[in-house]
mmCIF file of N, CA, C and O in Angstrom:
data_model
loop_
_atom_site.group_PDB
_atom_site.id
_atom_site.type_symbol
_atom_site.label_atom_id
_atom_site.label_comp_id
_atom_site.label_asym_id
_atom_site.label_seq_id
_atom_site.Cartn_x
_atom_site.Cartn_y
_atom_site.Cartn_z
ATOM 1 N N MET A 19 -30.250 -11.047 -68.934
ATOM 2 C CA MET A 19 -29.785 -10.245 -68.174
ATOM 3 C C MET A 19 -30.538 -8.601 -69.342
ATOM 4 O O MET A 19 -30.980 -7.685 -68.996
ATOM 5 N N GLY A 20 -31.162 -9.383 -71.185
ATOM 6 C CA GLY A 20 -31.691 -7.961 -71.411
ATOM 7 C C GLY A 20 -32.692 -8.385 -71.530
ATOM 8 O O GLY A 20 -33.696 -7.161 -71.290
ATOM 9 N N PHE A 21 -33.554 -9.602 -70.504
ATOM 10 C CA PHE A 21 -34.626 -9.347 -70.219
ATOM 11 C C PHE A 21 -35.033 -8.455 -69.333
ATOM 12 O O PHE A 21 -35.838 -7.312 -68.776
ATOM 13 N N LEU A 22 -33.924 -8.027 -67.942
ATOM 14 C CA LEU A 22 -34.210 -7.175 -67.247
ATOM 15 C C LEU A 22 -33.990 -5.898 -67.243
ATOM 16 O O LEU A 22 -34.313 -5.286 -66.809
ATOM 17 N N TRP A 23 -32.736 -5.936 -68.116
ATOM 18 C CA TRP A 23 -32.746 -4.217 -68.666
ATOM 19 C C TRP A 23 -34.409 -4.118 -69.848
ATOM 20 O O TRP A 23 -34.949 -2.325 -68.944
ATOM 21 N N LYS A 24 -34.655 -4.838 -70.124
ATOM 22 C CA LYS A 24 -35.725 -4.134 -70.770
ATOM 23 C C LYS A 24 -37.748 -3.994 -69.454
ATOM 24 O O LYS A 24 -38.436 -2.901 -69.718
ATOM 25 N N LEU A 25 -36.877 -4.709 -68.311
ATOM 26 C CA LEU A 25 -38.130 -4.324 -67.332
ATOM 27 C C LEU A 25 -37.672 -3.757 -66.591
ATOM 28 O O LEU A 25 -38.959 -2.211 -66.028
ATOM 29 N N ILE A 26 -36.725 -2.898 -66.647
ATOM 30 C CA ILE A 26 -36.022 -2.110 -66.113
ATOM 31 C C ILE A 26 -36.149 -0.564 -67.063
ATOM 32 O O ILE A 26 -37.328 0.131 -66.282
ATOM 33 N N GLY A 27 -36.363 -0.210 -67.830
ATOM 34 C CA GLY A 27 -36.265 0.426 -68.958
ATOM 35 C C GLY A 27 -38.869 0.438 -69.073
ATOM 36 O O GLY A 27 -38.600 1.855 -68.849
ATOM 37 N N ILE A 28 -39.121 -0.587 -68.786
ATOM 38 C CA ILE A 28 -40.199 0.054 -69.159
ATOM 39 C C ILE A 28 -40.676 -0.146 -67.686
ATOM 40 O O ILE A 28 -41.708 1.985 -67.252
ATOM 41 N N LEU A 29 -40.531 0.064 -66.517
ATOM 42 C CA LEU A 29 -40.595 0.290 -64.675
ATOM 43 C C LEU A 29 -40.749 1.735 -64.551
ATOM 44 O O LEU A 29 -41.201 2.998 -64.621
ATOM 45 N N SER A 30 -39.598 1.813 -65.938
ATOM 46 C CA SER A 30 -38.714 4.233 -65.373
ATOM 47 C C SER A 30 -39.732 4.027 -66.252
ATOM 48 O O SER A 30 -40.400 5.685 -65.956
ATOM 49 N N ILE A 31 -40.072 4.104 -67.460
ATOM 50 C CA ILE A 31 -41.081 4.741 -68.783
ATOM 51 C C ILE A 31 -42.142 4.799 -67.497
ATOM 52 O O ILE A 31 -43.091 5.682 -67.669
ATOM 53 N N ILE A 32 -43.012 3.969 -67.140
ATOM 54 C CA ILE A 32 -44.340 3.494 -65.909
ATOM 55 C C ILE A 32 -43.790 4.801 -65.560
ATOM 56 O O ILE A 32 -45.192 5.536 -65.182
ATOM 57 N N LEU A 33 -42.636 5.214 -64.908
ATOM 58 C CA LEU A 33 -42.653 6.093 -62.860
ATOM 59 C C LEU A 33 -42.283 7.416 -63.320
ATOM 60 O O LEU A 33 -42.919 7.950 -63.216
ATOM 61 N N VAL A 34 -41.558 6.997 -65.002
ATOM 62 C CA VAL A 34 -41.678 8.740 -65.381
ATOM 63 C C VAL A 34 -43.147 9.491 -66.169
ATOM 64 O O VAL A 34 -43.899 10.373 -65.221
ATOM 65 N N PHE A 35 -44.094 8.355 -66.442
ATOM 66 C CA PHE A 35 -44.974 9.081 -67.326
ATOM 67 C C PHE A 35 -46.747 9.291 -66.128
ATOM 68 O O PHE A 35 -46.950 10.075 -65.831
ATOM 69 N N PHE A 36 -45.890 8.393 -65.126
ATOM 70 C CA PHE A 36 -47.046 8.233 -64.185
ATOM 71 C C PHE A 36 -47.493 9.884 -63.189
ATOM 72 O O PHE A 36 -47.605 9.845 -62.278
ATOM 73 N N GLY A 37 -45.662 9.718 -62.628
ATOM 74 C CA GLY A 37 -45.237 10.846 -62.227
ATOM 75 C C GLY A 37 -45.506 11.593 -62.108
ATOM 76 O O GLY A 37 -45.940 12.957 -61.280
ATOM 77 N N SER A 38 -45.432 11.974 -63.879
ATOM 78 C CA SER A 38 -45.501 12.879 -63.960
ATOM 79 C C SER A 38 -47.183 13.381 -64.444
ATOM 80 O O SER A 38 -47.130 14.854 -64.015
ATOM 81 N N MET A 39 -47.639 12.870 -64.659
ATOM 82 C CA MET A 39 -48.826 13.157 -64.713
ATOM 83 C C MET A 39 -49.863 13.416 -63.516
ATOM 84 O O MET A 39 -50.660 14.514 -62.857
ATOM 85 N N TYR A 40 -49.454 12.291 -62.196
ATOM 86 C CA TYR A 40 -49.739 13.044 -60.722
ATOM 87 C C TYR A 40 -49.212 14.631 -60.132
ATOM 88 O O TYR A 40 -50.341 15.294 -59.854
ATOM 89 N N ASN A 41 -47.807 14.707 -60.624
ATOM 90 C CA ASN A 41 -47.004 16.059 -60.471
ATOM 91 C C ASN A 41 -48.705 17.058 -61.123
ATOM 92 O O ASN A 41 -48.799 17.826 -60.445
ATOM 93 N N LEU A 42 -48.831 16.441 -62.731
ATOM 94 C CA LEU A 42 -49.656 17.735 -63.086
ATOM 95 C C LEU A 42 -51.087 17.899 -62.084
ATOM 96 O O LEU A 42 -51.734 18.925 -62.585
ATOM 97 N N PHE A 43 -51.631 16.252 -61.953
ATOM 98 C CA PHE A 43 -52.513 16.547 -61.327
ATOM 99 C C PHE A 43 -53.036 17.312 -59.862
ATOM 100 O O PHE A 43 -53.755 18.227 -59.398
ATOM 101 N N ALA A 44 -51.848 18.042 -58.973
ATOM 102 C CA ALA A 44 -51.322 17.650 -58.224
ATOM 103 C C ALA A 44 -51.343 19.431 -58.488
ATOM 104 O O ALA A 44 -52.045 20.669 -57.442
ATOM 105 N N ALA A 45 -50.575 19.838 -59.436
ATOM 106 C CA ALA A 45 -50.261 20.982 -59.505
ATOM 107 C C ALA A 45 -51.641 21.945 -59.382
ATOM 108 O O ALA A 45 -51.887 23.234 -59.613
ATOM 109 N N GLU A 46 -52.408 21.494 -60.994
ATOM 110 C CA GLU A 46 -53.787 22.095 -61.045
ATOM 111 C C GLU A 46 -54.941 21.929 -59.637
ATOM 112 O O GLU A 46 -55.433 23.104 -60.016
ATOM 113 N N GLU A 47 -54.684 21.111 -58.607
ATOM 114 C CA GLU A 47 -55.387 20.660 -57.890
ATOM 115 C C GLU A 47 -54.617 22.404 -57.083
ATOM 116 O O GLU A 47 -55.886 23.131 -55.870
ATOM 117 N N TYR A 48 -53.416 22.570 -56.832
ATOM 118 C CA TYR A 48 -53.031 23.609 -55.715
ATOM 119 C C TYR A 48 -53.360 25.182 -56.300
ATOM 120 O O TYR A 48 -53.840 25.470 -55.303
ATOM 121 N N SER A 49 -52.618 24.974 -57.656
ATOM 122 C CA SER A 49 -53.754 26.162 -58.205
ATOM 123 C C SER A 49 -55.242 26.586 -58.124
ATOM 124 O O SER A 49 -55.141 28.202 -57.829
ATOM 125 N N LYS A 50 -55.445 25.630 -58.549
ATOM 126 C CA LYS A 50 -57.561 26.066 -58.299
ATOM 127 C C LYS A 50 -57.564 26.640 -56.543
ATOM 128 O O LYS A 50 -58.497 27.757 -56.942
ATOM 129 N N LYS A 51 -56.908 26.401 -56.427
ATOM 130 C CA LYS A 51 -56.246 27.120 -54.683
ATOM 131 C C LYS A 51 -56.118 27.863 -54.545
ATOM 132 O O LYS A 51 -56.644 28.914 -53.071
ATOM 133 N N ASN A 52 -55.082 27.882 -54.304
ATOM 134 C CA ASN A 52 -54.391 28.473 -53.846
ATOM 135 C C ASN A 52 -53.881 30.876 -55.030
ATOM 136 O O ASN A 52 -52.900 30.649 -54.520
ATOM 137 N N LEU A 53 -53.752 30.289 -56.131
ATOM 138 C CA LEU A 53 -52.986 30.858 -57.028
ATOM 139 C C LEU A 53 -54.084 31.196 -58.720
ATOM 140 O O LEU A 53 -53.894 31.356 -59.132
ATOM 141 N N ASN A 54 -55.177 31.784 -57.696
ATOM 142 C CA ASN A 54 -55.733 32.362 -58.608
ATOM 143 C C ASN A 54 -55.633 33.733 -59.483
ATOM 144 O O ASN A 54 -56.243 33.441 -60.398
ATOM 145 N N TYR A 55 -54.671 34.100 -59.113
ATOM 146 C CA TYR A 55 -54.871 35.600 -60.082
ATOM 147 C C TYR A 55 -53.242 35.208 -60.604
ATOM 148 O O TYR A 55 -53.579 35.931 -61.338
ATOM 149 N N ILE A 56 -52.883 33.629 -61.210
ATOM 150 C CA ILE A 56 -52.519 33.609 -62.044
ATOM 151 C C ILE A 56 -53.559 33.384 -63.070
ATOM 152 O O ILE A 56 -53.831 32.348 -63.059
ATOM 153 N N PRO A 57 -53.376 33.392 -64.589
ATOM 154 C CA PRO A 57 -54.344 33.583 -65.353
ATOM 155 C C PRO A 57 -54.559 32.194 -65.648
ATOM 156 O O PRO A 57 -52.839 31.711 -66.191
ATOM 157 N N ALA A 58 -55.042 31.736 -66.355
ATOM 158 C CA ALA A 58 -55.110 29.510 -65.967
ATOM 159 C C ALA A 58 -54.168 29.902 -68.017
ATOM 160 O O ALA A 58 -54.006 28.552 -67.789
ATOM 161 N N ILE A 59 -54.647 30.761 -68.687
ATOM 162 C CA ILE A 59 -53.356 30.784 -70.185
ATOM 163 C C ILE A 59 -51.627 30.121 -69.465
ATOM 164 O O ILE A 59 -51.903 29.163 -69.881
ATOM 165 N N LEU A 60 -51.412 31.124 -69.232
ATOM 166 C CA LEU A 60 -49.683 30.815 -68.231
ATOM 167 C C LEU A 60 -49.976 28.709 -67.209
ATOM 168 O O LEU A 60 -48.575 28.528 -67.378
ATOM 169 N N ARG A 61 -50.334 29.012 -66.829
ATOM 170 C CA ARG A 61 -50.968 27.309 -66.076
ATOM 171 C C ARG A 61 -50.569 26.758 -67.395
ATOM 172 O O ARG A 61 -50.227 25.849 -66.980
ATOM 173 N N TYR A 62 -51.829 26.700 -68.052
ATOM 174 C CA TYR A 62 -51.760 25.363 -69.497
ATOM 175 C C TYR A 62 -50.857 25.415 -70.301
ATOM 176 O O TYR A 62 -49.676 24.763 -69.916
ATOM 177 N N ILE A 63 -49.562 26.832 -70.862
ATOM 178 C CA ILE A 63 -48.425 26.631 -71.103
ATOM 179 C C ILE A 63 -46.940 26.104 -69.781
ATOM 180 O O ILE A 63 -46.845 25.387 -70.052
ATOM 181 N N ALA A 64 -47.959 26.310 -68.808
ATOM 182 C CA ALA A 64 -46.153 25.148 -68.034
ATOM 183 C C ALA A 64 -46.901 24.104 -67.786
ATOM 184 O O ALA A 64 -45.804 22.894 -67.545
ATOM 185 N N TYR A 65 -47.148 23.819 -68.090
ATOM 186 C CA TYR A 65 -48.846 22.221 -67.599
ATOM 187 C C TYR A 65 -47.498 21.645 -69.034
ATOM 188 O O TYR A 65 -47.268 20.379 -69.100
ATOM 189 N N GLY A 66 -47.924 22.552 -70.594
ATOM 190 C CA GLY A 66 -47.173 22.379 -71.617
ATOM 191 C C GLY A 66 -45.579 21.497 -71.797
ATOM 192 O O GLY A 66 -45.378 21.136 -72.524
ATOM 193 N N ILE A 67 -45.490 22.386 -71.437
ATOM 194 C CA ILE A 67 -43.864 22.630 -70.818
ATOM 195 C C ILE A 67 -43.628 21.272 -70.194
ATOM 196 O O ILE A 67 -42.726 20.515 -70.060
ATOM 197 N N GLY A 68 -44.234 20.942 -69.097
ATOM 198 C CA GLY A 68 -44.154 19.526 -67.712
ATOM 199 C C GLY A 68 -44.153 18.771 -68.989
ATOM 200 O O GLY A 68 -43.595 18.046 -68.395
ATOM 201 N N ILE A 69 -45.068 18.790 -69.823
ATOM 202 C CA ILE A 69 -45.572 17.269 -70.354
ATOM 203 C C ILE A 69 -44.487 17.281 -71.289
ATOM 204 O O ILE A 69 -44.235 16.245 -71.847
ATOM 205 N N PHE A 70 -43.492 18.450 -71.900
ATOM 206 C CA PHE A 70 -42.869 17.746 -73.404
ATOM 207 C C PHE A 70 -42.119 17.558 -72.782
ATOM 208 O O PHE A 70 -41.299 16.454 -72.813
ATOM 209 N N CYS A 71 -41.469 17.745 -71.155
ATOM 210 C CA CYS A 71 -40.339 17.980 -70.670
ATOM 211 C C CYS A 71 -40.704 15.642 -69.960
ATOM 212 O O CYS A 71 -39.535 15.330 -70.522
ATOM 213 N N SER A 72 -41.812 15.471 -69.744
ATOM 214 C CA SER A 72 -42.269 14.614 -69.859
ATOM 215 C C SER A 72 -41.556 13.745 -71.121
ATOM 216 O O SER A 72 -40.685 11.870 -70.574
ATOM 217 N N GLY A 73 -41.714 13.481 -72.193
ATOM 218 C CA GLY A 73 -41.776 13.428 -73.117
ATOM 219 C C GLY A 73 -40.303 12.863 -73.155
ATOM 220 O O GLY A 73 -40.107 12.190 -74.342
ATOM 221 N N TYR A 74 -39.235 14.759 -73.475
ATOM 222 C CA TYR A 74 -38.566 13.570 -73.620
ATOM 223 C C TYR A 74 -37.383 12.683 -72.599
ATOM 224 O O TYR A 74 -36.717 12.827 -73.190
ATOM 225 N N VAL A 75 -37.499 12.848 -71.460
ATOM 226 C CA VAL A 75 -36.890 11.862 -70.620
ATOM 227 C C VAL A 75 -37.546 10.836 -70.394
ATOM 228 O O VAL A 75 -36.808 9.468 -70.948
ATOM 229 N N ILE A 76 -38.545 10.117 -71.441
ATOM 230 C CA ILE A 76 -39.415 9.249 -71.953
ATOM 231 C C ILE A 76 -38.571 9.041 -73.182
ATOM 232 O O ILE A 76 -38.103 7.384 -73.263
ATOM 233 N N ASN A 77 -38.618 9.735 -74.996
ATOM 234 C CA ASN A 77 -37.548 9.168 -75.297
ATOM 235 C C ASN A 77 -35.940 8.988 -74.989
ATOM 236 O O ASN A 77 -35.624 8.196 -75.914
ATOM 237 N N LEU A 78 -35.274 10.047 -74.355
ATOM 238 C CA LEU A 78 -34.039 9.449 -73.480
ATOM 239 C C LEU A 78 -33.950 8.334 -73.251
ATOM 240 O O LEU A 78 -33.259 7.415 -73.008
ATOM 241 N N ILE A 79 -35.148 7.926 -72.295
ATOM 242 C CA ILE A 79 -35.010 6.102 -71.732
ATOM 243 C C ILE A 79 -35.194 5.327 -72.920
ATOM 244 O O ILE A 79 -34.513 4.280 -72.846
ATOM 245 N N VAL A 80 -36.354 4.909 -73.818
ATOM 246 C CA VAL A 80 -36.387 4.565 -74.428
ATOM 247 C C VAL A 80 -35.026 4.523 -75.956
ATOM 248 O O VAL A 80 -34.656 3.100 -75.672
ATOM 249 N N SER A 81 -34.339 5.400 -76.202
ATOM 250 C CA SER A 81 -33.657 5.028 -76.310
ATOM 251 C C SER A 81 -32.084 4.551 -76.136
ATOM 252 O O SER A 81 -31.475 3.269 -77.177
ATOM 253 N N ASN A 82 -32.389 5.251 -75.065
ATOM 254 C CA ASN A 82 -31.317 4.225 -73.588
ATOM 255 C C ASN A 82 -31.473 2.692 -73.723
ATOM 256 O O ASN A 82 -30.356 1.573 -73.582
ATOM 257 N N PHE A 83 -33.446 2.383 -73.375
ATOM 258 C CA PHE A 83 -33.188 0.881 -73.733
ATOM 259 C C PHE A 83 -33.246 0.246 -74.243
ATOM 260 O O PHE A 83 -33.623 -1.325 -74.810
ATOM 261 N N ALA A 84 -33.676 0.702 -75.915
ATOM 262 C CA ALA A 84 -33.775 -0.054 -77.103
ATOM 263 C C ALA A 84 -32.404 -1.021 -77.485
ATOM 264 O O ALA A 84 -31.666 -0.717 -77.616
#
């Protein structure tokens, strides 16, 4: 049973990590095409907040499954 929980934890971390990376990629592509009026620095601040939140969620998963 312990192996199953570790597997679920690892899969959850992988899902959160790759999901957030894809979300950042999609947001950047969309903003390049449709949101030219928003300064790049504001977009990068928003991306940084998204990365921080993803890291926080991964930290919660690790502490829950450890």
